[in-house]
Coordinates of C-alpha atoms and ligand atoms in Angstrom, one line a residue:
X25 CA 172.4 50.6 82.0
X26 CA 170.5 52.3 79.4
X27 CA 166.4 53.8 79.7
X28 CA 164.8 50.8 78.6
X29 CA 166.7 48.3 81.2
X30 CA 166.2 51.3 84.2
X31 CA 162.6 50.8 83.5
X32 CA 162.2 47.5 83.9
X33 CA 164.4 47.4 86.8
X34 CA 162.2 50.2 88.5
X35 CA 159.2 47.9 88.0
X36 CA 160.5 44.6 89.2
X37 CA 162.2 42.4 86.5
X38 CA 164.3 40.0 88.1
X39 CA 163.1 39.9 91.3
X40 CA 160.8 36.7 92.5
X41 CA 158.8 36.6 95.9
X42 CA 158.4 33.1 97.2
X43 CA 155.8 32.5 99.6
X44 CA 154.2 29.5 101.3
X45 CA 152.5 28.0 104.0
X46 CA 154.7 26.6 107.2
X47 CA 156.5 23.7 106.7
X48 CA 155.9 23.0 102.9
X49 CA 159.9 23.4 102.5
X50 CA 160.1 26.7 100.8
X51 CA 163.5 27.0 102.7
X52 CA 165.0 24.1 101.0
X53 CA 163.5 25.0 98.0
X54 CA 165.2 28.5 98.1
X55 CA 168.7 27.1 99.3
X56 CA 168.9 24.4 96.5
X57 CA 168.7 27.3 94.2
X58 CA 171.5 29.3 95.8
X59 CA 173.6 26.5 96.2
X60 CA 173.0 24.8 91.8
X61 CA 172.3 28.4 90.4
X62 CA 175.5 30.9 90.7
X63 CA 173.0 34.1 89.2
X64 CA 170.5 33.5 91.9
X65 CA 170.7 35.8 95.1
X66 CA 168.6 35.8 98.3
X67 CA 167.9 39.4 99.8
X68 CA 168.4 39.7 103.4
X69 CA 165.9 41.2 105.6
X70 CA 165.8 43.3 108.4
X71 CA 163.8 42.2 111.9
X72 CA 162.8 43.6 115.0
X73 CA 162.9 40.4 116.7
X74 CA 166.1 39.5 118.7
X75 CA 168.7 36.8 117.2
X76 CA 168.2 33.1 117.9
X77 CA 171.1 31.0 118.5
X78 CA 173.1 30.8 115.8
X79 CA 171.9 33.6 113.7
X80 CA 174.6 35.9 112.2
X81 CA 173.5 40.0 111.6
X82 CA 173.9 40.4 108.4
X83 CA 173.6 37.1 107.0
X84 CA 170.1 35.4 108.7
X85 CA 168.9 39.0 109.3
X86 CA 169.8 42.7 109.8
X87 CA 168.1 42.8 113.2
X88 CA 167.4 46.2 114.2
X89 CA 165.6 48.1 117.0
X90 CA 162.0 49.3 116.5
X91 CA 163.6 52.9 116.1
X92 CA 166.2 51.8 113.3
X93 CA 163.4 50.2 111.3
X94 CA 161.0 52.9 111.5
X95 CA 163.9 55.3 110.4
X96 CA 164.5 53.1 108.1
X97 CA 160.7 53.1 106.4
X98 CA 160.3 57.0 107.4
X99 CA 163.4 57.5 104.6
X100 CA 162.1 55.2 102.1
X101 CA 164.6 52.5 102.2
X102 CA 162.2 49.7 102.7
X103 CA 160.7 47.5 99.4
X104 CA 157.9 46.4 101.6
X105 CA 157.6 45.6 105.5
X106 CA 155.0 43.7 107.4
X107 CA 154.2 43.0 111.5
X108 CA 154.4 39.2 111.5
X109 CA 152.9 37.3 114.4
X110 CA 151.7 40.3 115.7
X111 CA 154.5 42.6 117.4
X112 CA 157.9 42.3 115.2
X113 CA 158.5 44.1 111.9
X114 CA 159.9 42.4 109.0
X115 CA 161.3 44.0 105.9
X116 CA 162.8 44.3 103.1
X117 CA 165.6 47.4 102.3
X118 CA 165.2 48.3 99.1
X119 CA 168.8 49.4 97.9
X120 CA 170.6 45.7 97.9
X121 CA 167.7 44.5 96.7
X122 CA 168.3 47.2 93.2
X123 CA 172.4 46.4 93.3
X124 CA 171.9 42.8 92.8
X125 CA 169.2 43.3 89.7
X126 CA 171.2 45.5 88.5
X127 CA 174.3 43.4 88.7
X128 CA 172.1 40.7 86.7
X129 CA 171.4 38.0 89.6
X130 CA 168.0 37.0 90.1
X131 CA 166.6 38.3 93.1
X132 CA 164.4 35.9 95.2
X133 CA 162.6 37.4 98.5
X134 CA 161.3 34.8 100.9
X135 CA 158.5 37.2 102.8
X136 CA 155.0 36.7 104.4
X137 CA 152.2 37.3 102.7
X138 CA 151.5 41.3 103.5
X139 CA 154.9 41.4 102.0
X140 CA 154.4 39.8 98.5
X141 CA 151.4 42.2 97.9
X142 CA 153.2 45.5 98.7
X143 CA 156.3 44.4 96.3
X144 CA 153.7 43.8 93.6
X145 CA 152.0 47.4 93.8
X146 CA 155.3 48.5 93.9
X147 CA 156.8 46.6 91.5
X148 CA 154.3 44.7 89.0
X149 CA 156.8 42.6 87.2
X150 CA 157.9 41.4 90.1
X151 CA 157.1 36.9 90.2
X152 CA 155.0 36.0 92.8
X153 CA 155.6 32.1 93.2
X154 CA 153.5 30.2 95.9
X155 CA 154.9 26.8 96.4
X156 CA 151.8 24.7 97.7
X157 CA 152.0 21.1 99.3
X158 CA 151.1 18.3 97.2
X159 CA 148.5 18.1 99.7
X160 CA 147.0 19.1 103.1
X161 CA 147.8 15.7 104.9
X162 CA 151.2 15.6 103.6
X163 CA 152.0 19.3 105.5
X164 CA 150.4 18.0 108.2
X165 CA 152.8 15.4 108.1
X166 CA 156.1 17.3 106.8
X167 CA 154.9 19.6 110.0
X168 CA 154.6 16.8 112.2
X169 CA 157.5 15.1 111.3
X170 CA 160.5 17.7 111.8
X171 CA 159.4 18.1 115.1
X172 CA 160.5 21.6 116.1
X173 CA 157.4 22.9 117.3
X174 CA 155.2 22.0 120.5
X175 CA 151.4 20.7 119.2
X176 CA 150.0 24.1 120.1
X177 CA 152.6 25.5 118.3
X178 CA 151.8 23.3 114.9
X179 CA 148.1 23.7 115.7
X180 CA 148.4 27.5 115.5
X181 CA 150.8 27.0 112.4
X182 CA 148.5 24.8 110.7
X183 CA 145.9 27.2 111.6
X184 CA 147.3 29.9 109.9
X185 CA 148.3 27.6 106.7
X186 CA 144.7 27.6 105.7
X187 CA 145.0 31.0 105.6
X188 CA 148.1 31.1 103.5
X189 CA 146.5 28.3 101.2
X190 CA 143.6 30.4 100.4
X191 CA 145.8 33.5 99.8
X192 CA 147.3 31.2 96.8
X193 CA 145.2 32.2 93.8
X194 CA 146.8 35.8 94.4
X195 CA 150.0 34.6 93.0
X196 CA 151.2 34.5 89.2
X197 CA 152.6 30.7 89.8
X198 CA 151.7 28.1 92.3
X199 CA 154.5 25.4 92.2
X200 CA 154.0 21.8 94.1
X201 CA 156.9 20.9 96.1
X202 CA 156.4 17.1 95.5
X203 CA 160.5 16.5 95.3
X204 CA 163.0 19.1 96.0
X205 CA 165.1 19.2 93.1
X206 CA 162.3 19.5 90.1
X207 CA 160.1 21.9 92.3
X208 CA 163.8 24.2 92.4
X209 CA 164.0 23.4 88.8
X210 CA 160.2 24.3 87.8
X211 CA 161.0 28.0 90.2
X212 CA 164.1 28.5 87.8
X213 CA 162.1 28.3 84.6
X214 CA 159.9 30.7 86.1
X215 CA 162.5 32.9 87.5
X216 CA 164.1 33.3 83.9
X217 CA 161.5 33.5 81.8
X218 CA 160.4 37.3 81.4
Ligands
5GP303 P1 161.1 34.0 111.5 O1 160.9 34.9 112.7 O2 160.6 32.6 111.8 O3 162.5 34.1 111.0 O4 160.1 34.6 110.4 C1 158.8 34.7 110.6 C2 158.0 35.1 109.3 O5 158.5 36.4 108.9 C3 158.2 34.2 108.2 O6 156.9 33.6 107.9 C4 158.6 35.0 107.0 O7 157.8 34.8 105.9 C5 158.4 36.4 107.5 N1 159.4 37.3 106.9 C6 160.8 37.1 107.0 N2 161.4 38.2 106.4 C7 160.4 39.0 105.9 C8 160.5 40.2 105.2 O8 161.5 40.8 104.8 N3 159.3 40.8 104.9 C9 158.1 40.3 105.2 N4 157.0 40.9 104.9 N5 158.0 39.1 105.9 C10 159.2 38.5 106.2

């Protein structure tokens, strides 16, 4: 890798944060784009919160103790971390994030909010992509209709996606998720254009 390319490694080309409210389907969005695009790669994070069924270490999360991550941060090796919901850390290590830029895949992060701001001081040329609802009945709806929360639960979500929403005009790109497939395809574009 010669100067030039180090550079703009060191300041975030390649890598794309995608961020959105609850249950506008960012997670689909993100795995149709693994599964149609072999150059895209997902980072992993770390969490402080314990494992839920089915959850592999390593592969859903590096979950670590409160010690381990705050070694972790205290050495540098951390892109950006964040308390979510109050009392676990999330994060992002920074050096398999670097590897697979440097390898040539493009980098998406799927982080909260707090996140997506520290990787843009850090990195400016990082993409910040929020991908929006094509309205706020229809999240209501998405929300209500996958049915894996209690109605506190998606009242406190829903709460918090007002939040999120209003956070959007901090991001270069706001992408609808109307239909899986050309929302993916509309993140792409904006994932390989530099
Ligand atoms: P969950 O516990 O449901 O897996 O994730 C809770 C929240 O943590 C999600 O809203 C997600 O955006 C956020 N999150 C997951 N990984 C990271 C990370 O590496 N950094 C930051 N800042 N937030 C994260």
């Amino acid at each position: 890798m010669n100067k030039d390319e180090l550079f703009h490694l060191s300041r975030g080309r390649g890598l794309t944060v995608v961020a959105g409210p609850t249950a506008v389907g960012k997670g689909t969005v993100v795995r149709y784009l693994l599964e149609n695009n072999p150059a895209v790669a997902l980072s992993v994070s770390a969490t402080t919160r314990a494992p839920r069924p089915g959850e592999v270490d390593g592969e859903s999360y590096f979950f670590w103790t409160m010690d381990q991550f705050d070694a972790k941060i205290a050495a540098g090796e951390m892109l950006e971390y964040a308390t979510v919901h109050g009392t676990n850390k999330y994060g992002t290590p920074k050096q398999p994030v670097i590897e697979a830029i440097s390898q040539g895949k493009l980098v998406i992060l799927e982080i909260d909010i707090q996140g997506a701001r520290q990787v843009k001081q850090a990195m400016p040329e990082a993409k910040l992509v929020f991908i929006a609802p094509p309205n706020w009945s229809e999240l209501v709806r998405r929300l209500q209709s996958r049915g894996t929360e209690t109605p506190e639960e998606q009242a406190r979500r829903l709460q918090s996606a007002e939040v999120e929403l209003a956070a959007q005009n901090e991001f270069d790109h706001v992408v609808i998720n109307d239909e899986v497939a050309r929302c993916a395809s509309e993140v792409l574009d904006l994932m390989q254009a530099h």
